[in-house]
Short mmCIF file of C-alpha atoms in Angstrom, two decimals:
data_model
loop_
_atom_site.label_atom_id
_atom_site.label_comp_id
_atom_site.label_asym_id
_atom_site.label_seq_id
_atom_site.Cartn_x
_atom_site.Cartn_y
_atom_site.Cartn_z
CA MET J 1 -81.90 -76.55 5.69
CA SER J 2 -79.55 -74.64 3.41
CA ARG J 3 -77.74 -71.76 5.08
CA LEU J 4 -77.50 -69.61 1.93
CA GLN J 5 -80.89 -69.00 0.33
CA VAL J 6 -80.70 -67.23 -3.03
CA VAL J 7 -83.94 -65.65 -4.27
CA SER J 8 -84.35 -64.80 -7.95
CA GLY J 9 -87.29 -64.21 -10.27
CA LYS J 10 -88.44 -62.39 -13.36
CA GLY J 11 -88.85 -58.64 -12.90
CA GLY J 12 -92.25 -57.78 -11.47
CA THR J 13 -92.76 -61.06 -9.61
CA GLY J 14 -91.91 -59.57 -6.21
CA LYS J 15 -88.65 -61.40 -5.54
CA THR J 16 -87.43 -58.76 -3.07
CA THR J 17 -90.67 -59.05 -1.10
CA VAL J 18 -90.35 -62.84 -1.04
CA ALA J 19 -86.69 -62.61 0.03
CA ALA J 20 -87.66 -60.31 2.91
CA ALA J 21 -90.53 -62.59 4.00
CA LEU J 22 -88.19 -65.59 3.85
CA ALA J 23 -85.69 -63.78 6.07
CA LEU J 24 -88.42 -63.17 8.66
CA ALA J 25 -89.63 -66.77 8.41
CA LEU J 26 -86.14 -68.22 8.96
CA ALA J 27 -85.41 -65.90 11.89
CA ARG J 28 -88.19 -67.40 14.02
CA GLU J 29 -87.35 -69.16 17.28
CA GLY J 30 -84.36 -67.02 18.15
CA GLY J 31 -82.49 -67.41 14.87
CA ARG J 32 -80.50 -64.70 13.16
CA THR J 33 -80.66 -64.07 9.43
CA LEU J 34 -78.83 -61.69 7.12
CA LEU J 35 -80.76 -60.28 4.16
CA VAL J 36 -78.35 -59.26 1.41
CA GLU J 37 -79.12 -56.91 -1.48
CA VAL J 38 -76.78 -56.93 -4.48
CA GLU J 39 -78.51 -54.77 -7.12
CA GLY J 40 -78.24 -51.37 -5.44
CA ARG J 41 -81.97 -50.63 -5.57
CA GLN J 42 -82.48 -50.22 -1.80
CA GLY J 43 -85.64 -52.30 -2.13
CA ILE J 44 -85.09 -53.93 1.27
CA ALA J 45 -84.93 -50.59 3.07
CA GLN J 46 -88.18 -49.50 1.42
CA LEU J 47 -89.99 -52.70 2.40
CA PHE J 48 -88.99 -52.41 6.05
CA GLY J 49 -89.52 -48.67 6.20
CA ALA J 50 -85.85 -48.19 7.08
CA GLU J 51 -83.29 -45.62 6.09
CA THR J 52 -81.03 -46.23 3.11
CA LEU J 53 -78.86 -49.23 3.92
CA PRO J 54 -75.13 -48.50 4.21
CA TYR J 55 -72.35 -50.95 3.45
CA GLU J 56 -72.61 -52.50 6.88
CA GLU J 57 -74.82 -55.11 8.50
CA ARG J 58 -77.70 -53.46 10.33
CA LYS J 59 -80.60 -54.94 12.29
CA ILE J 60 -83.87 -54.01 10.59
CA ALA J 61 -86.50 -56.31 12.13
CA VAL J 62 -87.31 -58.77 14.89
CA ALA J 63 -89.17 -61.93 13.94
CA PRO J 64 -91.97 -63.05 16.26
CA GLY J 65 -91.32 -66.17 18.32
CA GLY J 66 -93.65 -69.05 19.00
CA THR J 67 -94.67 -71.84 16.67
CA ASN J 68 -97.75 -70.00 15.44
CA GLY J 69 -96.23 -66.55 15.10
CA SER J 70 -98.15 -65.29 18.15
CA GLY J 71 -95.05 -64.27 20.05
CA GLY J 72 -95.11 -67.23 22.41
CA GLY J 73 -91.36 -67.78 22.17
CA SER J 74 -88.16 -65.87 21.69
CA GLY J 75 -88.09 -64.14 18.33
CA GLY J 76 -85.06 -63.92 16.08
CA GLU J 77 -83.38 -61.00 14.39
CA VAL J 78 -83.13 -59.93 10.76
CA TYR J 79 -80.07 -57.98 9.66
CA ALA J 80 -79.66 -56.40 6.23
CA LEU J 81 -76.71 -55.46 4.05
CA ALA J 82 -76.60 -53.61 0.74
CA ILE J 83 -73.37 -54.81 -0.86
CA ASP J 84 -71.42 -52.14 -2.69
CA ALA J 85 -69.01 -53.55 -5.28
CA GLU J 86 -66.41 -50.82 -4.72
CA ARG J 87 -66.34 -51.32 -0.96
CA ALA J 88 -66.28 -55.09 -1.43
CA LEU J 89 -63.23 -54.73 -3.67
CA LEU J 90 -61.48 -52.65 -0.99
CA ASP J 91 -62.27 -55.40 1.53
CA TYR J 92 -60.89 -57.96 -0.89
CA LEU J 93 -57.64 -56.02 -1.43
CA GLN J 94 -57.17 -55.68 2.31
CA MET J 95 -58.04 -59.31 3.08
CA PHE J 96 -55.76 -60.95 0.52
CA TYR J 97 -53.12 -58.34 -0.28
CA LYS J 98 -53.06 -56.14 2.86
CA LEU J 99 -53.59 -53.08 0.67
CA GLY J 100 -55.84 -51.12 2.99
CA SER J 101 -54.27 -47.65 2.56
CA ALA J 102 -53.20 -48.36 -1.02
CA GLY J 103 -56.72 -49.51 -1.85
CA ARG J 104 -58.16 -46.28 -0.48
CA ALA J 105 -55.70 -44.33 -2.60
CA LEU J 106 -56.81 -46.28 -5.66
CA LYS J 107 -60.42 -45.39 -4.84
CA LYS J 108 -59.55 -41.69 -4.72
CA LEU J 109 -57.95 -42.03 -8.13
CA GLY J 110 -61.09 -43.67 -9.50
CA ALA J 111 -59.36 -46.97 -10.19
CA ILE J 112 -61.82 -49.00 -8.10
CA ASP J 113 -64.85 -47.62 -9.94
CA PHE J 114 -63.05 -48.15 -13.24
CA ALA J 115 -62.28 -51.79 -12.41
CA THR J 116 -65.82 -52.69 -11.33
CA THR J 117 -67.36 -50.90 -14.32
CA ILE J 118 -65.26 -52.34 -17.14
CA ALA J 119 -65.28 -55.85 -15.66
CA PRO J 120 -68.86 -56.76 -14.73
CA GLY J 121 -67.70 -60.29 -14.02
CA LEU J 122 -65.42 -58.91 -11.32
CA ARG J 123 -68.39 -57.13 -9.79
CA ASP J 124 -70.34 -60.41 -9.56
CA VAL J 125 -67.33 -62.15 -8.03
CA LEU J 126 -67.20 -59.51 -5.29
CA LEU J 127 -70.93 -59.62 -4.61
CA THR J 128 -71.17 -63.41 -4.35
CA GLY J 129 -67.92 -63.54 -2.40
CA LYS J 130 -69.20 -61.13 0.24
CA ALA J 131 -72.42 -63.15 0.69
CA CYS J 132 -70.49 -66.41 1.02
CA GLU J 133 -68.13 -64.81 3.53
CA ALA J 134 -71.17 -64.00 5.68
CA VAL J 135 -72.31 -67.64 5.40
CA ARG J 136 -68.93 -68.95 6.62
CA ARG J 137 -68.27 -66.31 9.28
CA LYS J 138 -68.00 -67.51 12.89
CA ASP J 139 -67.75 -65.74 16.23
CA LYS J 140 -65.02 -66.23 18.82
CA ALA J 141 -66.84 -69.25 20.23
CA GLY J 142 -66.75 -70.97 16.84
CA LYS J 143 -70.50 -70.54 16.21
CA PHE J 144 -71.85 -69.24 12.93
CA VAL J 145 -72.74 -65.55 13.21
CA TYR J 146 -75.83 -66.03 11.01
CA ASP J 147 -78.09 -69.07 10.92
CA HIS J 148 -79.14 -68.14 7.39
CA VAL J 149 -78.09 -65.67 4.72
CA ILE J 150 -80.77 -64.69 2.19
CA MET J 151 -79.63 -63.04 -1.01
CA ASP J 152 -82.00 -60.88 -3.04
CA ALA J 153 -80.29 -61.84 -6.28
CA PRO J 154 -80.45 -60.61 -9.90
CA PRO J 155 -83.39 -61.67 -12.12
CA THR J 156 -83.82 -65.20 -13.42
CA GLY J 157 -82.43 -64.32 -16.85
CA ARG J 158 -78.93 -63.83 -15.45
CA ILE J 159 -78.95 -65.70 -12.15
CA THR J 160 -76.96 -68.71 -13.41
CA ARG J 161 -74.16 -66.59 -14.87
CA PHE J 162 -74.14 -64.42 -11.75
CA LEU J 163 -73.68 -67.41 -9.43
CA ASN J 164 -71.37 -69.32 -11.75
CA VAL J 165 -68.94 -66.47 -12.46
CA ASN J 166 -66.46 -67.72 -9.85
CA ASP J 167 -66.11 -70.99 -11.79
CA GLU J 168 -64.97 -68.95 -14.79
CA VAL J 169 -62.57 -66.92 -12.64
CA ALA J 170 -61.11 -70.05 -11.04
CA GLY J 171 -60.43 -71.40 -14.52
CA LEU J 172 -58.72 -68.20 -15.66
CA ALA J 173 -56.61 -67.73 -12.53
CA ARG J 174 -55.01 -71.14 -12.09
CA PHE J 175 -53.34 -70.36 -8.75
CA GLY J 176 -52.96 -67.67 -6.09
CA PRO J 177 -55.45 -65.83 -3.84
CA ILE J 178 -57.93 -65.09 -6.64
CA HIS J 179 -58.09 -68.75 -7.66
CA ASN J 180 -58.44 -69.89 -4.04
CA GLN J 181 -61.17 -67.33 -3.26
CA ALA J 182 -63.15 -68.25 -6.38
CA GLN J 183 -62.94 -71.95 -5.52
CA ALA J 184 -64.03 -71.29 -1.93
CA VAL J 185 -67.09 -69.37 -3.13
CA MET J 186 -68.09 -72.07 -5.61
CA LYS J 187 -67.64 -74.70 -2.91
CA VAL J 188 -70.43 -72.92 -0.99
CA LEU J 189 -72.63 -72.15 -3.99
CA LYS J 190 -72.60 -75.72 -5.35
CA SER J 191 -73.07 -77.44 -1.99
CA PRO J 192 -76.13 -78.41 0.05
CA GLU J 193 -75.43 -75.22 2.04
CA THR J 194 -77.09 -73.30 -0.82
CA ALA J 195 -80.57 -73.32 -2.35
CA VAL J 196 -81.66 -71.14 -5.28
CA HIS J 197 -85.37 -70.27 -5.15
CA LEU J 198 -87.22 -68.85 -8.14
CA VAL J 199 -90.20 -66.53 -7.71
CA THR J 200 -92.94 -66.53 -10.33
CA LEU J 201 -96.52 -65.54 -11.02
CA LEU J 202 -99.21 -67.77 -12.50
CA GLU J 203 -98.66 -66.18 -15.89
CA GLU J 204 -97.17 -67.65 -19.04
CA MET J 205 -93.99 -65.53 -19.37
CA PRO J 206 -92.81 -65.74 -15.72
CA VAL J 207 -93.55 -69.48 -15.61
CA GLN J 208 -91.62 -70.10 -18.84
CA GLU J 209 -88.69 -68.04 -17.56
CA THR J 210 -88.79 -70.05 -14.33
CA ALA J 211 -88.68 -73.31 -16.28
CA ASP J 212 -85.74 -72.04 -18.35
CA GLY J 213 -83.97 -70.82 -15.22
CA ILE J 214 -84.30 -74.17 -13.48
CA ASP J 215 -82.89 -75.93 -16.54
CA GLU J 216 -79.90 -73.55 -16.65
CA LEU J 217 -79.23 -73.92 -12.92
CA ARG J 218 -79.32 -77.70 -13.13
CA ARG J 219 -76.97 -77.78 -16.13
CA ALA J 220 -74.54 -75.54 -14.23
CA GLY J 221 -74.63 -77.84 -11.20
CA LEU J 222 -76.23 -75.19 -8.98
CA PRO J 223 -78.74 -76.37 -6.33
CA VAL J 224 -82.38 -75.58 -7.11
CA GLY J 225 -84.55 -74.94 -4.06
CA GLN J 226 -88.26 -74.13 -4.39
CA VAL J 227 -90.50 -72.35 -6.83
CA ILE J 228 -92.45 -69.68 -4.96
CA VAL J 229 -95.64 -68.57 -6.71
CA ASN J 230 -96.29 -65.02 -5.55
CA MET J 231 -99.41 -62.82 -5.58
CA VAL J 232 -101.89 -65.68 -6.00
CA ARG J 233 -105.39 -64.25 -6.32
CA PRO J 234 -108.37 -66.01 -4.71
CA HIS J 235 -111.04 -67.76 -6.79
CA HIS J 236 -114.36 -66.08 -6.07
CA LEU J 237 -116.58 -68.45 -8.08
CA ASP J 238 -117.21 -72.15 -7.62
CA GLU J 239 -117.06 -74.59 -10.52
CA GLY J 240 -120.78 -74.23 -11.30
CA ALA J 241 -120.54 -70.46 -11.45
CA LEU J 242 -117.46 -70.67 -13.67
CA ARG J 243 -119.31 -72.94 -16.11
CA ALA J 244 -122.27 -70.58 -16.06
CA ALA J 245 -120.00 -67.64 -16.84
CA ALA J 246 -118.35 -69.52 -19.66
CA GLY J 247 -121.78 -70.39 -21.08
CA GLU J 248 -123.14 -66.87 -20.55
CA ARG J 249 -126.43 -68.16 -19.09
CA ARG J 250 -128.01 -64.72 -18.84
CA ALA J 251 -131.49 -65.84 -17.89
CA ASP J 252 -130.25 -67.91 -14.95
CA VAL J 253 -128.04 -65.06 -13.72
CA ALA J 254 -130.92 -62.56 -13.98
CA LYS J 255 -133.21 -64.83 -11.97
CA ALA J 256 -130.54 -65.31 -9.30
CA LEU J 257 -130.08 -61.53 -9.01
CA SER J 258 -133.80 -61.05 -8.77
CA ARG J 259 -134.08 -63.64 -5.98
CA ALA J 260 -131.34 -61.71 -4.16
CA GLY J 261 -133.56 -58.64 -4.17
CA LEU J 262 -131.82 -56.74 -6.97
CA GLY J 263 -134.91 -55.96 -9.04
CA GLY J 264 -136.87 -57.72 -11.74
CA ALA J 265 -135.43 -60.36 -14.01
CA ARG J 266 -137.53 -59.37 -17.04
CA ARG J 267 -136.26 -57.15 -19.85
CA GLY J 268 -135.68 -53.63 -18.59
CA GLY J 269 -135.60 -54.69 -14.94
CA LEU J 270 -132.64 -53.81 -12.72
CA ALA J 271 -131.52 -57.43 -12.37
CA GLN J 272 -131.61 -57.87 -16.12
CA ARG J 273 -129.52 -54.71 -16.67
CA LEU J 274 -126.86 -55.99 -14.28
CA VAL J 275 -126.45 -59.25 -16.18
CA ASP J 276 -124.11 -58.15 -18.99
CA PRO J 277 -121.44 -56.44 -16.84
CA LEU J 278 -121.53 -59.29 -14.32
CA ILE J 279 -121.28 -61.91 -17.06
CA ALA J 280 -118.30 -60.05 -18.56
CA GLN J 281 -116.50 -59.94 -15.19
CA ALA J 282 -117.28 -63.57 -14.47
CA ALA J 283 -116.08 -64.64 -17.90
CA GLU J 284 -112.83 -62.74 -17.38
CA HIS J 285 -112.41 -64.42 -14.00
CA ALA J 286 -113.13 -67.84 -15.51
CA SER J 287 -110.54 -67.22 -18.25
CA ARG J 288 -107.93 -66.27 -15.63
CA VAL J 289 -108.68 -69.39 -13.58
CA GLU J 290 -108.14 -71.58 -16.64
CA LEU J 291 -104.86 -69.81 -17.43
CA GLU J 292 -103.66 -70.31 -13.86
CA ARG J 293 -104.56 -73.99 -13.98
CA ALA J 294 -102.51 -74.40 -17.15
CA GLN J 295 -99.51 -72.66 -15.55
CA ARG J 296 -99.80 -74.80 -12.41
CA THR J 297 -99.62 -77.86 -14.65
CA VAL J 298 -96.39 -76.53 -16.18
CA LEU J 299 -94.92 -75.91 -12.71
CA GLU J 300 -95.88 -79.39 -11.55
CA GLY J 301 -93.87 -80.82 -14.45
CA LEU J 302 -90.68 -79.12 -13.22
CA ASP J 303 -90.34 -81.58 -10.33
CA VAL J 304 -89.53 -78.79 -7.85
CA PRO J 305 -91.34 -78.14 -4.53
CA THR J 306 -93.76 -75.24 -4.92
CA TYR J 307 -95.10 -72.74 -2.37
CA GLU J 308 -97.86 -70.21 -3.00
CA LEU J 309 -98.17 -66.79 -1.43
CA PRO J 310 -101.41 -64.78 -1.59
CA LEU J 311 -101.96 -61.38 -3.17
CA LEU J 312 -102.34 -58.99 -0.23
CA GLY J 313 -103.63 -55.99 -2.15
CA ALA J 314 -101.99 -52.82 -3.40
CA GLY J 315 -98.60 -52.10 -1.90
CA MET J 316 -96.68 -53.97 0.78
CA ASP J 317 -95.97 -52.99 4.37
CA LEU J 318 -94.25 -54.63 7.32
CA ALA J 319 -97.49 -56.29 8.47
CA GLY J 320 -97.81 -57.87 5.05
CA LEU J 321 -94.25 -59.18 5.23
CA TYR J 322 -95.00 -60.84 8.56
CA GLU J 323 -98.14 -62.39 7.06
CA LEU J 324 -96.19 -63.81 4.12
CA ALA J 325 -93.48 -65.07 6.49
CA THR J 326 -96.12 -66.94 8.49
CA GLU J 327 -97.50 -68.45 5.29
CA LEU J 328 -94.04 -69.64 4.25
CA ARG J 329 -93.58 -71.28 7.65
CA LYS J 330 -96.92 -73.05 7.35
CA GLN J 331 -96.19 -74.42 3.90
CA ALA J 332 -92.73 -75.53 4.98
CA GLY J 333 -94.36 -77.49 7.79
CA ASP J 334 -92.62 -75.51 10.55
CA ALA J 335 -95.57 -73.48 11.82
#
């Protein structure tokens, strides 16, 4: 399984939630994952009910052990990091140019902020570079510090440029530390070590953006992972009921309500008065089911493995994250 898992998606699809659930899922059985945020929104801290994340790796959760999530085995750990472009640039200056004190002086003068603001490409280089450094990092025994690194990445519309920026940098800087660093990052991003997952909803615009994103990633030579359909709502009506709703069979619905003890089915009876609002709701549900079927057909044509996560209601808490993590494990065949 890929060690760097990049999670992107159209705004509103819940990509940060999916990234957090994926981190929990991959940390099962004693593993250790790092959940990386690059957009500065502190969405990870909010999901886990934690304090604002600093620019340091901090443990924020323990994943349950056991093959069924019941705690029967040793659970793993989830760490989180909110990458700050300015601090990452200071790290970079120290790592390659030994400019620790000089870099701090530049920060005081505002040069670091100036550099990361006027050169957004530089910012992306620093963010991806920090994540890839975490992927490659080893302890004194030569073992990887993290089994998996999960990046809560920018939205689908700019994910390819964000990940591919080091290719551009490597082409501009033909030699030296910058060229070598950019090449090292792209070696990770374009290898089997990486998988880029796209989160979508069963709606036309997110699905189309997902299809476009997959095409862009493939043309850039970046590895596509899975499509994760989030917030899937249950179907409350069987096929017969859906056909009835579409046909607006009022008399049949009124009789069924009457048999259920909800008043008379004749004109003016309680059951008859309930028919119109129920028919309207059922017809709306039937229309949504048909739309979702059409979007599933589009996703099937993308030739990418697809997972589905259920809608858990308003809001998201830690218990919900664990539930989604368990669902991901099940669909991956590991639970």
